[in-house]
Amino acid sequence: MFSLKDRLVSLLIDKKLINEEQLRSALEIQKQKGGRLSDILVELNFIKSSDLKIVLSQGLELPVIDLKRYKIEHEVANIIPENIARHYQIVPISRMGDTLTIAMADPLNIFAIDHIQALTGYKINPIISEEKDILDAIRELYPDTTLGFVDNIIKEISDTSFEFVQEEKEKLPSSEELTRSVHQVRVIKITNYILESAVKKKASDILIEPQRDDLKVRFRIDGVLQEQEAPPKSMHPLIVSRIKVMADLDISEHRLPQEGRFKLNLEKREVDFRVSVLPSIAGEKVAIRILDKSIGILDIDKLGFDPYSISVIKKSALYPHGMILVCGPTGSGKTTTLYSILKYIDSPQKNIVTVEDPVEYQLEGINQVTVNPQIGLTFASALRAILRQDPNIIMVGEIRDLETVDIAIKSALTGHLVLSTVHTTTASGAVARLLNMGTEPYLICACLICVVAQRLIRKLCDNCKEKYTLTAQLAKELKINLSQEETLYRPKGCKLCFNTGYLGRTGIAEVLTLTPSIKELILNRSQEHIIKKKACSEGMITLRQNALNLARQGITSIDEVLKNTPADE
């Protein structure tokens, strides 16, 4: 398949709509600034946008549609999520049987077509439309919920009864002071509304991001960022200042990053908020991590792992000494898994100490230390101090360098059970990471018990998920191991799941145990894929296999499987 540039050049030069000199000018600008060649040609007035669409239509034998004269049903629009429609600038037009017709500004974007086909399960029939008309259609089909945000919030809180008590001899405030006080109450209410909404929607993070002309508020729900109602840009400095006050930060400092935390009692439960403020060219960006203890799962049997993985983890956790590693990308639930293991093996007879950055959940009966590199309290220095505290079990938040891994391995070899995390994508990759850090192979074989690689994948909403048949041909294209056509499920969207099609997440894991044959490969410094292949032959279930099993059970979708798990070689 030719690239967009090659197809455009061939069509436009053949029809003499542009000359070689104009083409060279456009290509030079594309080389310097990037972007699509078609957009650059239009911006330079070398060709009209309407003429360009006609050329594409004739050359590709695709029809052109005027979206302004076409009414799109919301039921059809909901087949494609809003973020996908905006990203690829596409609009679903109609659905006939197993074929979905979509309007595209760039019909040569084969990656978009493949992605939508895999996401929806439909055959895709592209047609061409003006980019402006597509953006207008997207705004109409997926309306902006930010309009009237402040007015709606004020209406919601206006019913709350406030009683202001004034002393008899108290001096009445001036009009300026009164205006300032009312404004402050307004900011407090809106800030509290954002925090409370995030907790109610079970978000893990809040991002408050200033843009050039407006303010963007996004919640990370089930691992995916979703845009929310946002107050006007003018309120951004006041909201940031309010959050700084709550987190005990310096409200007068706007040039340096700041970090803090605060707690709130919401609906009779305590919720921790971890705040990070970062200066940007448009203003201060605020990221808030929500740590809701009421929804934290610290039971190893309820993490969602398959029975084989759970049994291996439990068996490994009962070893008197050695090292257990949990690996995966940021936000994959590694720390939760470590906490669950600690809770499983905790007893009054054991002295458990953790070193974290920072401490996310406070566990009763366990000694927890937060690192502070600014004063020299690093993972390595904290580990040295902990070894003099007579621990039985040590949890290290993350192995980042050779010094930390060296002390952790020595701790495991001298009679301690060490739990830690490392940033790799697969279990066998963790072994390769330790070797790359400079760890000797014989030390890895001597102390490492097992490696757990994990992911969090979204679960389909049981209220609205749809059945469809995944053909063997599509499975082959997606490199999924299916021998015949299977009935699977895909997201649809309803009020219960906030029209995302997903509700909640579950964990999947692959567990690599250091059997004699695996140790032999490590001693020989074998490559990652060789270790993985050997482990699979000895019974290890990979992340992709576990995710496919969940898809076959109707728990998740193929799109989630492809997005979150590496392919098995």
XYZ file of C-alpha atoms in Angstrom:
569
model
C 0.000 0.000 0.000
C 1.510 3.335 -1.047
C 1.885 6.131 1.485
C -0.382 9.188 1.436
C 2.400 11.299 -0.073
C 3.102 8.872 -2.926
C -0.568 8.506 -3.832
C -1.169 12.261 -3.740
C 1.903 13.059 -5.832
C 0.916 10.518 -8.470
C -2.671 11.783 -8.716
C -1.912 15.515 -8.664
C 1.068 15.501 -11.041
C -0.710 13.263 -13.577
C -3.704 15.603 -13.643
C -1.394 18.677 -13.784
C -3.078 20.320 -10.803
C 0.316 21.184 -9.297
C 3.787 21.455 -10.838
C 7.130 20.076 -9.740
C 8.267 23.357 -8.179
C 5.119 23.629 -6.032
C 5.569 20.016 -4.965
C 9.165 20.663 -3.890
C 8.079 23.698 -1.847
C 5.360 21.715 -0.090
C 7.705 18.791 0.624
C 10.301 21.152 2.103
C 7.717 22.623 4.488
C 6.543 19.120 5.421
C 10.147 18.129 6.162
C 10.611 21.153 8.459
C 7.234 21.274 10.234
C 5.689 17.849 9.647
C 1.969 17.338 8.980
C 0.003 15.933 6.041
C 1.099 16.892 2.540
C -2.522 17.429 1.473
C -3.031 20.029 4.226
C 0.184 21.847 3.269
C -0.825 22.051 -0.412
C -4.172 23.605 0.552
C -2.577 26.058 3.032
C -0.151 27.253 0.317
C -3.105 27.829 -2.054
C -1.589 25.458 -4.607
C -4.913 23.624 -4.796
C -8.390 24.096 -3.364
C -9.609 21.709 -0.708
C -12.696 20.875 -2.781
C -10.552 20.076 -5.843
C -8.293 17.903 -3.747
C -11.262 15.860 -2.553
C -12.436 15.363 -6.123
C -8.991 14.133 -7.186
C -8.888 11.700 -4.278
C -12.392 10.521 -5.042
C -11.585 9.850 -8.720
C -8.200 8.293 -8.063
C -9.394 6.010 -5.289
C -12.864 5.428 -6.735
C -14.448 6.561 -3.481
C -17.577 8.755 -3.302
C -17.635 12.254 -1.776
C -20.419 13.147 0.669
C -21.658 16.523 1.893
C -22.170 15.933 5.622
C -24.090 19.217 6.021
C -26.986 17.625 4.127
C -26.807 14.274 5.904
C -28.433 13.401 9.210
C -26.506 10.840 11.255
C -28.317 8.663 13.766
C -26.845 8.716 17.302
C -27.170 4.928 17.469
C -24.738 4.641 14.551
C -22.432 7.333 15.969
C -22.110 5.450 19.272
C -20.461 2.512 17.475
C -17.193 4.491 17.411
C -16.011 6.097 20.699
C -15.678 9.866 20.759
C -11.906 9.846 21.360
C -11.354 7.596 18.316
C -13.593 9.779 16.121
C -11.740 12.941 17.133
C -8.292 11.332 16.823
C -8.784 10.034 13.286
C -11.282 12.747 12.221
C -13.924 10.239 11.148
C -17.701 10.033 11.437
C -19.763 6.813 11.132
C -22.493 7.362 8.517
C -24.502 4.159 8.337
C -24.491 0.478 9.180
C -25.676 -2.210 6.779
C -25.287 -5.767 7.994
C -21.631 -6.284 8.914
C -20.450 -3.172 6.997
C -19.925 0.230 8.609
C -19.653 3.276 6.326
C -17.465 6.077 7.665
C -16.691 9.570 6.368
C -13.001 10.457 6.463
C -10.988 13.565 5.663
C -8.031 11.313 4.860
C -9.225 8.093 3.153
C -5.637 6.909 2.659
C -5.094 6.502 6.406
C -5.072 2.695 6.326
C -3.983 2.529 9.970
C -7.186 4.263 11.060
C -9.296 1.901 8.958
C -7.545 -1.190 10.375
C -7.899 0.088 13.942
C -11.625 0.811 13.562
C -12.206 -2.572 11.928
C -10.470 -4.355 14.812
C -12.271 -2.191 17.375
C -15.811 -2.613 16.017
C -15.686 -5.953 14.235
C -17.344 -4.400 11.153
C -16.055 -4.233 7.604
C -15.178 -0.604 6.899
C -16.437 1.249 3.806
C -14.675 4.660 3.655
C -16.051 7.719 1.865
C -14.589 11.211 1.568
C -15.823 14.421 3.194
C -14.511 17.883 4.010
C -12.458 18.032 7.221
C -14.425 21.056 8.441
C -17.727 19.236 7.928
C -16.407 16.203 9.817
C -15.297 18.319 12.785
C -18.697 20.056 12.817
C -20.438 16.660 12.749
C -18.268 15.402 15.638
C -19.161 18.464 17.697
C -22.845 17.829 17.017
C -22.743 14.063 17.672
C -20.503 14.303 20.731
C -21.569 17.608 22.292
C -19.216 19.579 24.514
C -20.366 19.145 28.103
C -18.376 22.102 29.410
C -20.983 24.702 28.419
C -22.714 26.152 31.415
C -20.541 24.212 33.843
C -20.284 26.877 36.512
C -23.980 27.769 36.295
C -24.944 24.119 36.724
C -22.662 23.723 39.741
C -23.996 26.870 41.367
C -27.546 25.555 40.845
C -26.597 22.249 42.467
C -25.058 23.862 45.531
C -27.601 26.682 45.898
C -29.982 24.401 47.762
C -27.432 23.818 50.517
C -28.267 25.865 53.608
C -25.496 28.178 54.810
C -25.916 30.111 58.015
C -23.672 33.128 58.411
C -23.344 34.273 62.011
C -22.435 37.926 62.589
C -21.402 39.383 65.930
C -23.371 42.422 66.992
C -20.355 44.727 67.265
C -18.558 43.283 64.264
C -17.618 45.794 61.591
C -19.430 45.184 58.306
C -17.131 44.093 55.483
C -16.502 46.437 52.604
C -17.972 45.710 49.186
C -14.550 44.599 47.933
C -14.090 42.172 50.848
C -17.608 40.829 50.384
C -17.030 40.232 46.656
C -13.746 38.476 47.461
C -15.446 36.235 50.053
C -18.272 35.223 47.717
C -15.734 34.485 44.999
C -13.752 32.337 47.420
C -16.814 30.281 48.369
C -17.541 29.805 44.661
C -14.006 28.453 44.036
C -14.144 26.131 47.045
C -17.454 24.664 45.871
C -16.261 24.062 42.335
C -12.965 22.523 43.514
C -14.836 20.221 45.880
C -17.219 19.282 43.074
C -14.317 18.201 40.830
C -12.798 16.081 43.614
C -16.121 14.522 44.608
C -17.060 13.732 40.989
C -13.761 11.943 40.486
C -14.284 9.812 43.588
C -17.859 8.946 42.619
C -16.725 7.879 39.138
C -13.950 5.776 40.729
C -11.230 7.686 38.931
C -7.595 7.027 39.840
C -6.268 10.418 38.683
C -7.441 13.980 38.058
C -5.648 16.188 35.527
C -6.324 19.927 35.529
C -4.591 21.282 32.429
C -4.598 24.907 31.274
C -4.784 25.406 27.501
C -4.246 28.581 25.517
C -7.933 29.546 25.479
C -9.654 27.198 27.903
C -9.218 24.762 30.784
C -9.236 20.999 30.404
C -10.254 18.618 33.221
C -9.714 14.899 32.681
C -10.304 11.850 34.889
C -8.451 8.574 34.452
C -11.223 5.990 34.788
C -10.338 2.305 34.397
C -6.949 3.348 33.068
C -8.299 5.614 30.301
C -8.387 9.427 30.388
C -11.862 10.865 29.885
C -12.562 14.568 29.430
C -15.003 16.089 31.914
C -16.956 19.269 32.422
C -14.539 22.136 33.022
C -14.881 25.621 34.502
C -13.731 28.639 32.459
C -10.022 29.391 32.049
C -10.369 32.489 34.250
C -10.949 30.260 37.298
C -7.819 28.172 36.760
C -5.425 30.188 39.027
C -8.023 30.241 41.811
C -8.655 26.467 41.628
C -4.903 25.763 41.643
C -4.439 28.041 44.655
C -7.268 26.281 46.474
C -5.686 22.869 45.846
C -2.309 24.222 47.005
C -3.890 25.399 50.249
C -5.471 21.982 50.814
C -2.127 20.232 50.140
C -0.159 22.709 52.298
C 1.895 24.010 49.354
C 3.311 27.475 48.653
C 0.595 29.388 46.788
C 3.030 32.178 45.866
C 5.403 29.812 44.024
C 4.506 29.446 40.347
C 7.897 28.633 38.792
C 8.904 25.367 40.464
C 7.176 21.953 40.659
C 5.561 21.137 44.000
C 4.221 17.958 45.581
C 1.898 17.424 48.521
C -1.076 15.462 49.772
C -4.328 15.874 51.699
C -7.249 13.792 52.977
C -10.992 14.212 52.703
C -13.914 12.408 54.286
C -16.370 11.714 51.485
C -19.538 9.699 52.029
C -18.277 8.435 55.407
C -14.992 7.139 54.033
C -11.474 8.527 54.057
C -9.848 9.280 50.700
C -6.211 10.322 50.191
C -5.246 12.749 47.420
C -1.631 13.043 46.235
C -0.948 16.340 44.442
C 1.704 17.268 41.883
C 1.874 20.811 40.470
C 3.953 21.412 37.338
C 4.536 24.835 35.711
C 3.801 24.975 31.967
C 3.730 27.719 29.357
C -0.067 27.990 29.674
C -0.116 27.949 33.476
C 0.276 25.426 36.281
C -0.827 21.881 35.501
C -2.176 19.866 38.434
C -2.158 16.065 38.633
C -3.986 14.477 41.570
C -3.696 10.765 42.365
C -6.742 9.430 44.234
C -6.125 6.713 46.805
C -9.531 5.461 47.866
C -8.967 2.820 50.530
C -12.557 1.604 50.321
C -12.037 0.241 46.783
C -8.465 -0.958 47.236
C -8.292 -4.730 46.699
C -5.638 -6.230 48.980
C -6.780 -9.838 48.688
C -4.556 -11.889 46.406
C -7.490 -14.138 45.494
C -9.517 -11.152 44.216
C -6.954 -9.541 41.915
C -8.360 -11.390 38.902
C -5.344 -13.594 38.252
C -5.838 -17.105 36.883
C -5.743 -20.013 39.419
C -2.312 -21.208 38.217
C -0.684 -17.797 38.744
C -2.288 -17.367 42.182
C -1.093 -20.790 43.343
C 2.488 -20.096 42.213
C 2.529 -16.638 43.864
C 1.187 -18.028 47.159
C 3.703 -20.862 47.158
C 6.575 -18.459 46.420
C 5.456 -16.005 49.121
C 5.821 -18.687 51.797
C 9.543 -19.136 51.098
C 11.634 -18.093 54.143
C 14.087 -16.097 51.983
C 14.669 -15.115 48.376
C 13.314 -12.482 45.982
C 9.959 -12.040 44.257
C 9.749 -9.434 41.478
C 6.570 -7.882 40.046
C 6.944 -6.111 36.710
C 4.774 -4.108 34.330
C 4.269 -0.525 33.110
C 3.201 2.368 35.323
C -0.371 1.944 36.553
C -0.528 -1.816 36.032
C -1.214 -2.595 39.705
C 2.265 -3.739 40.766
C 2.152 -2.061 44.182
C -1.332 -3.457 44.876
C -0.034 -6.960 44.139
C 2.892 -6.460 46.532
C 0.524 -5.204 49.252
C -1.701 -8.244 48.672
C 1.281 -10.581 49.080
C 2.311 -8.785 52.287
C -1.216 -9.097 53.658
C -1.263 -12.804 52.744
C 1.966 -13.602 54.628
C 1.637 -11.074 57.472
C 1.575 -12.483 61.000
C 2.556 -11.280 64.503
C 5.676 -13.446 64.315
C 7.092 -11.550 61.307
C 8.785 -8.154 61.129
C 7.801 -6.539 57.813
C 9.387 -3.274 56.593
C 8.667 -1.448 53.313
C 10.531 1.310 51.448
C 8.272 3.192 49.019
C 8.150 6.334 46.916
C 5.749 7.349 48.313
C 3.710 5.159 50.692
C 0.365 4.678 48.922
C -1.632 2.696 51.478
C -0.925 2.526 55.196
C -1.035 -1.104 56.329
C -1.779 -1.910 59.962
C 1.119 -3.621 61.748
C 3.659 -3.030 58.960
C 6.561 -0.553 59.165
C 6.536 1.720 56.106
C 9.230 4.205 55.059
C 8.941 6.933 52.404
C 12.133 7.753 50.512
C 13.312 11.359 50.329
C 16.225 11.788 47.881
C 16.549 15.509 48.747
C 17.945 14.600 52.178
C 19.796 11.487 51.012
C 17.136 8.914 51.961
C 17.191 6.816 48.791
C 16.063 3.232 48.231
C 19.657 2.049 48.728
C 20.358 4.026 51.923
C 16.968 3.088 53.384
C 17.638 -0.588 52.637
C 20.950 -0.447 54.491
C 19.222 1.015 57.545
C 16.380 -1.504 57.368
C 18.805 -4.443 57.478
C 19.801 -3.265 60.961
C 16.132 -3.358 62.070
C 15.972 -7.197 62.181
C 13.392 -7.607 59.379
C 11.977 -10.910 58.132
C 10.363 -9.464 54.995
C 11.423 -6.363 53.044
C 9.422 -4.654 50.317
C 11.321 -2.264 48.035
C 9.039 0.000 46.004
C 11.174 -0.158 42.848
C 14.574 -1.430 41.730
C 16.007 1.429 39.671
C 19.796 1.004 39.700
C 22.656 -1.411 40.355
C 23.197 -0.181 43.927
C 19.601 -0.937 44.923
C 19.507 -4.324 43.214
C 22.858 -5.249 44.766
C 21.635 -4.590 48.307
C 18.271 -6.274 47.598
C 19.979 -9.420 46.305
C 22.376 -9.525 49.263
C 19.376 -9.161 51.590
C 17.650 -12.089 49.863
C 20.797 -14.204 50.148
C 21.228 -13.477 53.876
C 17.867 -14.862 54.979
C 15.291 -12.193 54.090
C 12.281 -12.418 51.797
C 12.522 -9.420 49.445
C 9.601 -8.145 47.332
C 10.100 -5.472 44.693
C 9.070 -4.143 41.278
C 10.916 -3.490 38.040
C 9.749 -1.765 34.840
C 9.705 -4.434 32.125
C 6.919 -5.684 29.866
C 7.316 -9.459 30.378
C 8.455 -11.791 33.145
C 11.446 -13.016 31.162
C 12.287 -9.384 30.413
C 12.826 -8.781 34.146
C 15.676 -11.300 34.125
C 17.230 -9.546 31.124
C 16.840 -6.210 32.946
C 18.755 -7.496 35.990
C 21.538 -8.752 33.716
C 21.692 -5.384 31.943
C 22.026 -3.641 35.314
C 25.209 -5.632 35.872
C 23.915 -8.366 38.167
C 25.857 -11.621 37.905
C 23.791 -14.556 36.568
C 24.737 -16.841 39.482
C 23.350 -14.279 41.963
C 20.029 -14.129 40.082
C 19.781 -17.930 40.122
C 20.668 -18.045 43.816
C 18.078 -15.557 45.100
C 15.242 -15.092 42.567
C 12.166 -17.240 43.318
C 9.724 -16.003 40.683
C 8.814 -13.038 38.486
C 5.219 -11.830 38.058
C 4.411 -9.732 34.977
C 0.967 -8.157 35.111
C -1.484 -5.797 33.431
C -4.851 -4.255 34.245
C -7.435 -4.622 31.468
C -10.892 -3.098 31.338
C -13.938 -5.304 31.834
C -16.901 -5.023 29.478
C -20.076 -3.561 30.932
C -22.428 -6.513 31.490
C -25.406 -4.222 30.962
C -24.660 -3.277 27.351
C -21.967 -5.507 25.806
C -22.740 -6.838 22.311
C -22.141 -10.254 20.770
C -20.325 -10.616 17.460
C -18.399 -13.273 15.568
C -14.650 -12.960 15.175
C -13.772 -14.593 11.891
C -10.692 -16.745 11.439
C -9.442 -14.334 8.773
C -9.602 -11.309 11.080
C -8.012 -13.349 13.863
C -5.127 -14.159 11.527
C -4.723 -10.492 10.586
C -4.657 -9.538 14.260
C -2.207 -12.388 14.978
C -4.602 -13.992 17.456
C -4.436 -17.734 17.925
C -7.950 -18.874 17.004
C -8.599 -22.046 15.050
C -12.217 -21.276 14.136
C -14.816 -18.525 14.224
C -15.705 -17.587 17.799
C -18.505 -15.574 19.385
C -17.004 -12.723 21.384
C -18.239 -9.456 22.880
C -17.517 -5.797 22.162
C -18.342 -2.542 23.997
C -21.498 -0.575 23.222
C -22.042 2.049 25.935
C -24.849 2.941 28.346
C -25.536 5.256 31.277
C -24.211 2.705 33.759
C -20.723 2.726 32.205
C -20.755 6.443 31.223
C -21.141 5.398 27.533
C -17.662 3.826 27.444
C -18.769 0.188 27.177
C -16.426 -0.749 30.017
C -16.931 -0.902 33.775
C -14.092 -1.749 36.143
C -10.786 -3.525 35.565
C -9.293 -6.894 36.331
C -5.738 -8.157 36.562
C -3.929 -10.654 34.363
C -0.504 -12.116 35.048
C 2.215 -14.394 33.775
C 4.428 -15.994 36.413
C 7.957 -17.170 35.640
C 9.396 -19.596 38.207
C 13.103 -20.346 38.279
C 13.164 -24.042 37.531
C 16.540 -25.801 37.008
C 16.224 -25.464 33.226
C 15.422 -21.733 33.471
C 18.424 -21.217 35.795
C 20.641 -22.954 33.262
C 19.476 -20.534 30.552
C 20.159 -17.561 32.849
C 23.666 -18.824 33.628
C 24.268 -18.996 29.877
C 22.906 -15.417 29.508
C 20.241 -16.617 27.068
C 18.062 -14.066 25.318
C 14.653 -13.062 26.639
C 12.574 -14.881 24.009
C 14.439 -18.150 24.641
C 13.702 -17.991 28.381
C 10.046 -17.199 27.647
C 9.715 -20.101 25.204
C 11.199 -22.538 27.724
C 8.951 -21.248 30.519
C 5.857 -21.688 28.304
C 6.861 -25.274 27.573
C 6.973 -25.845 31.351
C 3.455 -24.508 31.940
C 3.718 -20.709 32.134
C 0.563 -18.983 30.838
C 1.459 -15.732 29.063
C -0.282 -12.369 29.389
C -1.745 -12.696 25.873
C -3.120 -16.192 26.613
C -4.689 -15.043 29.891
C -6.258 -12.008 28.201
C -7.657 -14.136 25.340
C -9.215 -16.483 27.900
C -11.008 -13.492 29.458
C -12.188 -12.383 25.987
C -13.587 -15.853 25.290
C -15.487 -15.676 28.610
C -17.018 -12.314 27.616
C -15.177 -10.458 30.399
C -13.144 -8.178 28.127
C -12.845 -7.255 24.448
C -10.310 -8.155 21.764
C -9.380 -4.475 21.552
C -8.291 -4.548 25.210
C -6.337 -7.755 24.602
C -4.403 -6.217 21.700
C -3.813 -2.924 23.482
C -2.509 -4.297 26.776
C -0.629 -7.510 26.037
C 2.471 -8.239 23.925
C 2.090 -10.800 21.151
C 3.452 -14.288 21.763
C 6.235 -15.120 19.361
